[in-house]
Amino acid sequence: MTNAPVTNARTDRFFDFPVTILIFASFMLGMSEFVVVGILPDIASGLKISEVTVGNLVALFAFVYAPCTPIGSALSARFPRFATYLILMGVFLVGNILCALAPNYPVLLIARLLIASVSGTLVAISMTFAPDVTTDKYRTKFIAWVFSGFSIASVVGVPIGTWVANTFGWRVTFYLVSVLTAVLMISMALVLPRNSHPAKIGFLRQFRLFFDRRIQLGVLDVVCGAAASYVFYTYLSPIMRDEIGVPEQYLSIGLVIYGCACLWSNLYGGKLADKGRGVEPLTHIRPIYCVQAVCLCLLAFASLVPAAGALLLVVLGMLMYLQNSASQVLYMDVAYQSHPGSVNLAASLNSMSFNIGIAIGSAVGGLVNDLLGLAWLGPVGAIFALFAAGITTLLRPYIQRRFKG
């Protein structure tokens, strides 16, 4: 009685339609999540609230995203994957429509939290499609490109959303996201595999994964790495405008350039993740965190030499996501080796960890901006980068553990 025209969409060609659809899904999730950074001044002006209040949407989004991601992923493992994915995409669509219609800040906040409650689980489910839409040799490439959907959103989606907001109003930006999401859902219904891989263990038993020391350190590393970036990234538009001196009409171009750096970061992160299995790829990120810490400290002097400050922002964008694929490899390999019933949950950990880092970084950034000013965001972010470097050192003793290929 079930309509299941597709049972296995694997091909030896990487960019087939199902893979492209899953990358585009990440693009839409990223555009919806990050566009607030680009249109922050427009929302503040439209709702007659402060930019810091709008900036808090980023932190609050992440505070809801983080706990809902593992819970939602563990629950979704026990239901048909295809139907669950489309239902959650429907919730995402409703949230974006509500953003467009929001008459005041409380309604906008509710809409953002509704989107946050399903976004992480959607990313996790996307990861579980990997064995069904591509081959094992493209595993890290698939992970990198799914994460890169968020960077592509920074390159294309956020600047377009910012331009639309500046030209037609910020509500039209969310209408645009809603229309694209509806088109995406129709495409998903046509091409995604409808087979499922339900969890064989109970809901609570899946969370034994969190007692694995490798998982704990991997999560903590990503939290600190994300916090290091989001202390300043939440206020990227004001930094470009007030510290670098970018004119208001050119902010969209600045966001495109920064987004290109982030896209490179995600794709090159996929190459770094190919250097070993398990915890090993993430340990190779240690010197990168150290370079990031130095660059963040130098960001305090961006206003003295604006051209150098602009170049520094590009470098920080190139460093921002290098740990993503390496950490996802750690979570998935540890789960497959030691916790096979928790693979869905493991697939959610990078999104969960990164958004805890976003929440912490954004909240700290708001306090620093209020108390000390934009110039101090970089040095405070450097503290988190140094913590991340230290955590990768603690992971090194686990490299000798062998993982099944």
Tab-separated table of C-alpha atoms in Angstrom:
chain	number	residue	atom	x	y	z
A	1	MET	CA	0.000	0.000	0.000
A	2	THR	CA	2.980	2.340	0.495
A	3	ASN	CA	4.187	4.454	-2.381
A	4	ALA	CA	7.944	3.891	-2.525
A	5	PRO	CA	9.255	4.532	-6.024
A	6	VAL	CA	12.834	4.957	-4.849
A	7	THR	CA	14.594	2.485	-2.562
A	8	ASN	CA	18.234	3.210	-3.234
A	9	ALA	CA	19.514	6.266	-5.093
A	10	ARG	CA	23.237	5.460	-4.941
A	11	THR	CA	25.266	6.151	-8.056
A	12	ASP	CA	28.989	6.418	-8.690
A	13	ARG	CA	28.472	10.042	-9.774
A	14	PHE	CA	28.648	12.391	-6.794
A	15	PHE	CA	26.479	15.343	-7.835
A	16	ASP	CA	23.323	13.420	-8.662
A	17	PHE	CA	19.882	14.910	-7.996
A	18	PRO	CA	19.344	13.489	-4.458
A	19	VAL	CA	22.762	14.724	-3.271
A	20	THR	CA	22.114	18.138	-4.834
A	21	ILE	CA	18.719	18.338	-3.118
A	22	LEU	CA	20.286	17.567	0.284
A	23	ILE	CA	22.949	20.235	-0.279
A	24	PHE	CA	20.211	22.703	-1.242
A	25	ALA	CA	18.338	21.783	1.937
A	26	SER	CA	21.403	22.804	3.947
A	27	PHE	CA	21.526	25.993	1.909
A	28	MET	CA	17.954	26.850	2.906
A	29	LEU	CA	18.587	26.010	6.567
A	30	GLY	CA	21.697	28.176	6.502
A	31	MET	CA	20.008	31.075	4.729
A	32	SER	CA	17.153	31.094	7.233
A	33	GLU	CA	19.504	30.859	10.212
A	34	PHE	CA	22.197	33.307	9.139
A	35	VAL	CA	20.221	35.914	7.206
A	36	VAL	CA	19.442	37.670	10.488
A	37	VAL	CA	23.125	38.681	10.635
A	38	GLY	CA	22.829	40.455	7.283
A	39	ILE	CA	19.457	42.135	7.876
A	40	LEU	CA	19.977	42.861	11.573
A	41	PRO	CA	19.841	46.666	11.122
A	42	ASP	CA	16.688	46.394	8.943
A	43	ILE	CA	14.823	44.288	11.510
A	44	ALA	CA	15.899	46.613	14.326
A	45	SER	CA	14.662	49.643	12.388
A	46	GLY	CA	11.439	47.974	11.262
A	47	LEU	CA	10.438	46.752	14.720
A	48	LYS	CA	11.885	49.829	16.469
A	49	ILE	CA	14.210	47.832	18.745
A	50	SER	CA	17.981	47.910	19.306
A	51	GLU	CA	20.491	46.013	17.168
A	52	VAL	CA	21.674	44.170	20.292
A	53	THR	CA	18.112	42.929	20.866
A	54	VAL	CA	17.967	41.600	17.307
A	55	GLY	CA	21.456	40.139	17.772
A	56	ASN	CA	20.076	38.187	20.702
A	57	LEU	CA	17.901	36.286	18.200
A	58	VAL	CA	21.087	34.554	17.046
A	59	ALA	CA	21.950	33.415	20.572
A	60	LEU	CA	18.384	32.395	21.452
A	61	PHE	CA	18.079	30.495	18.164
A	62	ALA	CA	21.188	28.513	19.057
A	63	PHE	CA	20.082	27.927	22.663
A	64	VAL	CA	16.960	26.148	21.358
A	65	TYR	CA	18.728	24.503	18.400
A	66	ALA	CA	21.351	22.825	20.596
A	67	PRO	CA	19.129	20.730	22.931
A	68	CYS	CA	16.436	20.052	20.313
A	69	THR	CA	18.957	18.583	17.856
A	70	PRO	CA	20.022	15.442	19.776
A	71	ILE	CA	16.545	14.888	21.230
A	72	GLY	CA	14.892	15.283	17.843
A	73	SER	CA	17.490	13.077	16.147
A	74	ALA	CA	17.100	10.282	18.699
A	75	LEU	CA	13.315	10.428	18.356
A	76	SER	CA	13.391	10.598	14.562
A	77	ALA	CA	15.475	7.414	14.435
A	78	ARG	CA	12.391	5.474	15.496
A	79	PHE	CA	10.095	6.760	12.708
A	80	PRO	CA	10.063	6.457	8.905
A	81	ARG	CA	12.872	8.711	7.724
A	82	PHE	CA	11.310	10.104	4.548
A	83	ALA	CA	7.996	11.112	6.139
A	84	THR	CA	9.740	12.556	9.202
A	85	TYR	CA	12.056	14.624	7.019
A	86	LEU	CA	9.198	16.156	5.038
A	87	ILE	CA	7.126	16.853	8.157
A	88	LEU	CA	10.033	18.690	9.789
A	89	MET	CA	10.607	20.641	6.562
A	90	GLY	CA	6.936	21.636	6.799
A	91	VAL	CA	7.516	22.997	10.315
A	92	PHE	CA	10.539	24.896	8.979
A	93	LEU	CA	8.351	26.404	6.242
A	94	VAL	CA	5.673	27.494	8.731
A	95	GLY	CA	8.328	29.150	10.900
A	96	ASN	CA	9.665	31.218	8.007
A	97	ILE	CA	6.180	32.320	6.955
A	98	LEU	CA	5.568	33.398	10.546
A	99	CYS	CA	8.826	35.412	10.474
A	100	ALA	CA	7.563	37.275	7.426
A	101	LEU	CA	4.243	38.062	9.106
A	102	ALA	CA	5.575	38.863	12.601
A	103	PRO	CA	4.028	42.171	13.819
A	104	ASN	CA	6.445	42.523	16.754
A	105	TYR	CA	9.569	41.117	18.379
A	106	PRO	CA	7.853	38.432	20.562
A	107	VAL	CA	6.154	36.865	17.517
A	108	LEU	CA	9.417	37.003	15.534
A	109	LEU	CA	11.182	35.331	18.459
A	110	ILE	CA	8.600	32.520	18.583
A	111	ALA	CA	8.971	31.992	14.830
A	112	ARG	CA	12.762	31.837	15.075
A	113	LEU	CA	12.583	29.341	17.940
A	114	LEU	CA	10.166	27.169	15.935
A	115	ILE	CA	12.700	27.058	13.091
A	116	ALA	CA	15.508	26.339	15.559
A	117	SER	CA	13.625	23.396	17.055
A	118	VAL	CA	13.735	21.404	13.797
A	119	SER	CA	16.795	22.693	11.903
A	120	GLY	CA	19.415	20.555	13.662
A	121	THR	CA	17.371	17.375	13.297
A	122	LEU	CA	16.981	18.104	9.581
A	123	VAL	CA	20.772	18.320	9.216
A	124	ALA	CA	21.226	15.066	11.139
A	125	ILE	CA	18.684	13.227	8.972
A	126	SER	CA	20.437	14.585	5.858
A	127	MET	CA	23.651	12.913	7.049
A	128	THR	CA	21.906	9.540	7.398
A	129	PHE	CA	21.008	9.610	3.679
A	130	ALA	CA	24.717	9.295	2.801
A	131	PRO	CA	24.830	5.466	2.378
A	132	ASP	CA	21.715	5.621	0.163
A	133	VAL	CA	22.591	8.505	-2.152
A	134	THR	CA	26.362	8.143	-2.625
A	135	THR	CA	29.235	5.651	-2.327
A	136	ASP	CA	31.674	5.156	0.559
A	137	LYS	CA	34.559	6.813	-1.299
A	138	TYR	CA	32.539	10.051	-1.345
A	139	ARG	CA	31.661	9.917	2.367
A	140	THR	CA	33.757	12.855	3.581
A	141	LYS	CA	32.992	14.755	0.379
A	142	PHE	CA	29.267	14.360	1.075
A	143	ILE	CA	29.727	15.547	4.674
A	144	ALA	CA	31.761	18.543	3.493
A	145	TRP	CA	29.223	19.541	0.851
A	146	VAL	CA	26.230	19.214	3.176
A	147	PHE	CA	28.008	21.522	5.601
A	148	SER	CA	29.000	23.714	2.659
A	149	GLY	CA	25.335	24.317	1.970
A	150	PHE	CA	25.495	26.660	4.949
A	151	SER	CA	28.529	28.441	3.500
A	152	ILE	CA	26.852	28.737	0.116
A	153	ALA	CA	24.015	30.386	1.999
A	154	SER	CA	26.554	32.892	3.307
A	155	VAL	CA	27.936	33.486	-0.192
A	156	VAL	CA	24.636	33.678	-2.057
A	157	GLY	CA	21.658	33.493	0.285
A	158	VAL	CA	22.577	36.002	2.994
A	159	PRO	CA	23.788	38.726	0.594
A	160	ILE	CA	20.714	38.256	-1.614
A	161	GLY	CA	18.530	38.313	1.490
A	162	THR	CA	20.295	41.490	2.633
A	163	TRP	CA	19.816	43.139	-0.768
A	164	VAL	CA	16.136	42.125	-0.828
A	165	ALA	CA	15.686	43.528	2.684
A	166	ASN	CA	17.375	46.808	1.756
A	167	THR	CA	15.335	47.122	-1.445
A	168	PHE	CA	11.905	45.709	-0.601
A	169	GLY	CA	11.901	45.317	3.195
A	170	TRP	CA	13.136	42.582	5.530
A	171	ARG	CA	9.808	40.705	5.499
A	172	VAL	CA	10.191	39.998	1.777
A	173	THR	CA	13.432	38.178	2.586
A	174	PHE	CA	11.533	35.642	4.676
A	175	TYR	CA	8.848	35.329	1.989
A	176	LEU	CA	11.653	34.465	-0.450
A	177	VAL	CA	12.968	31.777	1.921
A	178	SER	CA	9.429	30.379	2.257
A	179	VAL	CA	8.894	30.107	-1.508
A	180	LEU	CA	12.259	28.411	-2.064
A	181	THR	CA	11.521	25.990	0.791
A	182	ALA	CA	8.186	25.013	-0.785
A	183	VAL	CA	9.954	24.268	-4.103
A	184	LEU	CA	12.568	22.248	-2.228
A	185	MET	CA	9.920	20.128	-0.489
A	186	ILE	CA	8.309	19.235	-3.809
A	187	SER	CA	11.713	18.151	-5.149
A	188	MET	CA	12.383	16.077	-2.024
A	189	ALA	CA	9.079	14.261	-2.438
A	190	LEU	CA	10.092	13.300	-5.968
A	191	VAL	CA	13.709	12.157	-5.607
A	192	LEU	CA	14.746	11.213	-2.065
A	193	PRO	CA	14.964	7.516	-1.075
A	194	ARG	CA	12.016	6.325	1.008
A	195	ASN	CA	13.697	3.418	2.770
A	196	SER	CA	14.353	3.750	6.514
A	197	HIS	CA	16.971	2.596	9.007
A	198	PRO	CA	15.039	2.584	12.305
A	199	ALA	CA	16.998	2.437	15.555
A	200	LYS	CA	17.146	-0.999	17.170
A	201	ILE	CA	17.638	0.319	20.715
A	202	GLY	CA	15.516	2.438	23.042
A	203	PHE	CA	15.442	6.214	23.059
A	204	LEU	CA	17.413	6.698	26.294
A	205	ARG	CA	19.992	4.007	25.506
A	206	GLN	CA	21.089	5.982	22.449
A	207	PHE	CA	22.388	8.693	24.794
A	208	ARG	CA	25.066	6.350	26.162
A	209	LEU	CA	27.071	7.818	23.325
A	210	PHE	CA	27.627	10.909	25.485
A	211	PHE	CA	29.589	8.871	28.042
A	212	ASP	CA	32.330	8.153	25.495
A	213	ARG	CA	35.342	10.355	26.304
A	214	ARG	CA	36.122	10.861	22.614
A	215	ILE	CA	32.622	12.187	22.007
A	216	GLN	CA	32.823	14.489	25.038
A	217	LEU	CA	36.096	16.038	23.901
A	218	GLY	CA	34.913	16.309	20.300
A	219	VAL	CA	31.752	18.133	21.364
A	220	LEU	CA	33.675	20.491	23.660
A	221	ASP	CA	36.200	21.229	20.913
A	222	VAL	CA	33.516	22.261	18.430
A	223	VAL	CA	31.698	24.339	21.075
A	224	CYS	CA	34.854	26.362	21.721
A	225	GLY	CA	35.742	26.619	18.031
A	226	ALA	CA	32.282	27.916	17.115
A	227	ALA	CA	32.190	30.321	20.066
A	228	ALA	CA	35.546	31.784	18.951
A	229	SER	CA	34.029	32.755	15.594
A	230	TYR	CA	30.570	33.817	16.704
A	231	VAL	CA	31.768	36.284	19.302
A	232	PHE	CA	32.520	38.541	16.319
A	233	TYR	CA	30.471	36.965	13.478
A	234	THR	CA	27.139	37.867	15.100
A	235	TYR	CA	28.141	41.512	14.682
A	236	LEU	CA	29.849	41.114	11.307
A	237	SER	CA	27.748	43.799	9.598
A	238	PRO	CA	28.361	46.421	12.330
A	239	ILE	CA	32.091	45.519	12.349
A	240	MET	CA	32.342	46.036	8.598
A	241	ARG	CA	30.367	49.255	8.825
A	242	ASP	CA	31.858	50.855	11.949
A	243	GLU	CA	35.360	49.331	12.281
A	244	ILE	CA	36.366	48.704	8.668
A	245	GLY	CA	34.403	51.647	7.260
A	246	VAL	CA	32.443	49.769	4.580
A	247	PRO	CA	29.626	52.020	3.291
A	248	GLU	CA	26.105	50.737	3.985
A	249	GLN	CA	25.383	50.123	0.291
A	250	TYR	CA	28.424	47.841	-0.038
A	251	LEU	CA	27.755	45.629	2.988
A	252	SER	CA	26.163	42.974	0.750
A	253	ILE	CA	29.381	42.764	-1.291
A	254	GLY	CA	31.366	42.408	1.923
A	255	LEU	CA	29.103	39.560	3.027
A	256	VAL	CA	29.570	37.827	-0.349
A	257	ILE	CA	33.351	37.982	-0.006
A	258	TYR	CA	33.192	36.700	3.567
A	259	GLY	CA	30.810	33.947	2.482
A	260	CYS	CA	33.228	32.838	-0.258
A	261	ALA	CA	35.920	32.491	2.394
A	262	CYS	CA	33.530	30.383	4.502
A	263	LEU	CA	32.679	28.172	1.515
A	264	TRP	CA	36.380	27.513	0.916
A	265	SER	CA	36.696	26.734	4.636
A	266	ASN	CA	34.011	24.043	4.523
A	267	LEU	CA	35.284	22.429	1.326
A	268	TYR	CA	38.917	22.414	2.427
A	269	GLY	CA	37.734	21.066	5.776
A	270	GLY	CA	36.515	18.030	3.852
A	271	LYS	CA	40.068	17.428	2.590
A	272	LEU	CA	41.426	17.703	6.143
A	273	ALA	CA	38.844	15.139	7.284
A	274	ASP	CA	40.261	12.604	4.792
A	275	LYS	CA	43.536	12.499	6.764
A	276	GLY	CA	42.748	9.577	9.028
A	277	ARG	CA	39.749	8.075	10.776
A	278	GLY	CA	38.153	8.593	14.173
A	279	VAL	CA	39.694	11.355	16.288
A	280	GLU	CA	42.806	11.840	14.159
A	281	PRO	CA	41.497	14.435	11.644
A	282	LEU	CA	40.305	16.736	14.440
A	283	THR	CA	43.707	16.661	16.155
A	284	HIS	CA	45.213	18.123	12.972
A	285	ILE	CA	43.130	21.295	13.527
A	286	ARG	CA	45.201	22.373	16.564
A	287	PRO	CA	47.597	24.720	14.693
A	288	ILE	CA	44.623	26.201	12.856
A	289	TYR	CA	43.014	27.197	16.161
A	290	CYS	CA	46.282	28.867	17.173
A	291	VAL	CA	46.385	30.896	13.945
A	292	GLN	CA	42.731	31.816	14.502
A	293	ALA	CA	43.534	33.098	18.000
A	294	VAL	CA	46.270	35.381	16.636
A	295	CYS	CA	43.984	36.724	13.892
A	296	LEU	CA	41.194	37.404	16.372
A	297	CYS	CA	43.564	39.410	18.569
A	298	LEU	CA	44.670	41.443	15.548
A	299	LEU	CA	41.013	42.207	14.759
A	300	ALA	CA	41.086	44.696	17.657
A	301	PHE	CA	43.281	46.962	15.493
A	302	ALA	CA	41.156	46.704	12.322
A	303	SER	CA	40.022	50.337	12.511
A	304	LEU	CA	43.639	51.566	12.402
A	305	VAL	CA	44.298	50.043	8.965
A	306	PRO	CA	40.898	49.314	7.374
A	307	ALA	CA	42.351	47.496	4.343
A	308	ALA	CA	44.284	45.126	6.612
A	309	GLY	CA	41.173	44.716	8.764
A	310	ALA	CA	39.138	43.707	5.711
A	311	LEU	CA	41.790	41.149	4.728
A	312	LEU	CA	41.798	39.837	8.290
A	313	LEU	CA	38.045	39.207	8.117
A	314	VAL	CA	38.568	37.154	4.950
A	315	VAL	CA	41.229	35.051	6.695
A	316	LEU	CA	38.920	34.508	9.674
A	317	GLY	CA	36.205	33.338	7.261
A	318	MET	CA	38.677	30.842	5.770
A	319	LEU	CA	39.377	29.450	9.258
A	320	MET	CA	35.784	29.442	10.493
A	321	TYR	CA	34.584	25.965	9.446
A	322	LEU	CA	37.748	23.914	9.003
A	323	GLN	CA	36.846	21.654	11.940
A	324	ASN	CA	33.336	20.755	10.717
A	325	SER	CA	34.008	17.665	8.594
A	326	ALA	CA	36.766	16.407	10.916
A	327	SER	CA	34.456	16.534	13.927
A	328	GLN	CA	31.619	14.853	12.001
A	329	VAL	CA	34.012	12.029	11.039
A	330	LEU	CA	34.920	11.642	14.722
A	331	TYR	CA	31.272	11.380	15.821
A	332	MET	CA	30.229	8.981	13.074
A	333	ASP	CA	33.292	6.720	13.314
A	334	VAL	CA	33.040	6.440	17.093
A	335	ALA	CA	29.328	5.614	16.778
A	336	TYR	CA	29.842	2.979	14.077
A	337	GLN	CA	32.700	1.408	16.064
A	338	SER	CA	31.367	1.513	19.622
A	339	HIS	CA	27.703	2.668	19.592
A	340	PRO	CA	26.040	1.360	16.389
A	341	GLY	CA	22.535	2.003	17.740
A	342	SER	CA	23.282	5.717	18.135
A	343	VAL	CA	24.296	6.638	14.581
A	344	ASN	CA	21.354	9.035	14.110
A	345	LEU	CA	22.246	10.755	17.351
A	346	ALA	CA	25.917	10.904	16.344
A	347	ALA	CA	24.926	12.538	13.063
A	348	SER	CA	23.357	15.376	15.057
A	349	LEU	CA	26.311	16.139	17.320
A	350	ASN	CA	28.153	18.552	15.059
A	351	SER	CA	25.048	20.712	14.618
A	352	MET	CA	24.339	20.523	18.337
A	353	SER	CA	27.922	21.371	19.330
A	354	PHE	CA	28.296	24.166	16.820
A	355	ASN	CA	25.067	25.804	17.915
A	356	ILE	CA	25.985	25.611	21.584
A	357	GLY	CA	29.127	27.453	20.509
A	358	ILE	CA	27.022	29.942	18.529
A	359	ALA	CA	24.827	30.547	21.576
A	360	ILE	CA	27.789	31.080	23.880
A	361	GLY	CA	29.728	33.175	21.373
A	362	SER	CA	26.730	35.341	20.467
A	363	ALA	CA	25.785	35.907	24.106
A	364	VAL	CA	29.365	36.765	25.065
A	365	GLY	CA	29.637	38.966	21.983
A	366	GLY	CA	26.537	40.880	23.029
A	367	LEU	CA	27.963	41.530	26.476
A	368	VAL	CA	31.355	42.555	25.104
A	369	ASN	CA	29.749	44.860	22.533
A	370	ASP	CA	27.594	46.507	25.206
A	371	LEU	CA	30.330	46.903	27.819
A	372	LEU	CA	33.556	47.329	25.820
A	373	GLY	CA	32.640	47.924	22.176
A	374	LEU	CA	33.147	46.173	18.835
A	375	ALA	CA	36.956	46.357	18.966
A	376	TRP	CA	37.106	43.873	21.853
A	377	LEU	CA	35.099	41.110	20.173
A	378	GLY	CA	38.172	39.580	18.478
A	379	PRO	CA	40.417	39.287	21.570
A	380	VAL	CA	37.611	37.695	23.591
A	381	GLY	CA	36.977	35.225	20.752
A	382	ALA	CA	40.692	34.347	20.800
A	383	ILE	CA	40.274	32.932	24.323
A	384	PHE	CA	37.794	30.357	23.005
A	385	ALA	CA	40.139	29.473	20.102
A	386	LEU	CA	42.936	28.724	22.563
A	387	PHE	CA	40.608	26.496	24.596
A	388	ALA	CA	39.782	24.586	21.382
A	389	ALA	CA	43.490	24.121	20.648
A	390	GLY	CA	44.001	22.699	24.133
A	391	ILE	CA	41.131	20.233	23.725
A	392	THR	CA	42.586	18.840	20.486
A	393	THR	CA	45.735	18.062	22.483
A	394	LEU	CA	43.649	15.972	24.910
A	395	LEU	CA	42.307	13.966	21.948
A	396	ARG	CA	45.745	12.871	20.722
A	397	PRO	CA	46.068	9.805	23.040
A	398	TYR	CA	43.018	8.291	21.321
A	399	ILE	CA	44.554	8.311	17.827
A	400	GLN	CA	45.995	4.813	18.229
A	401	ARG	CA	42.491	3.320	18.410
A	402	ARG	CA	41.748	1.582	15.141
A	403	PHE	CA	38.559	2.233	13.221
A	404	LYS	CA	36.922	-0.069	10.750
A	405	GLY	CA	37.007	1.230	7.234
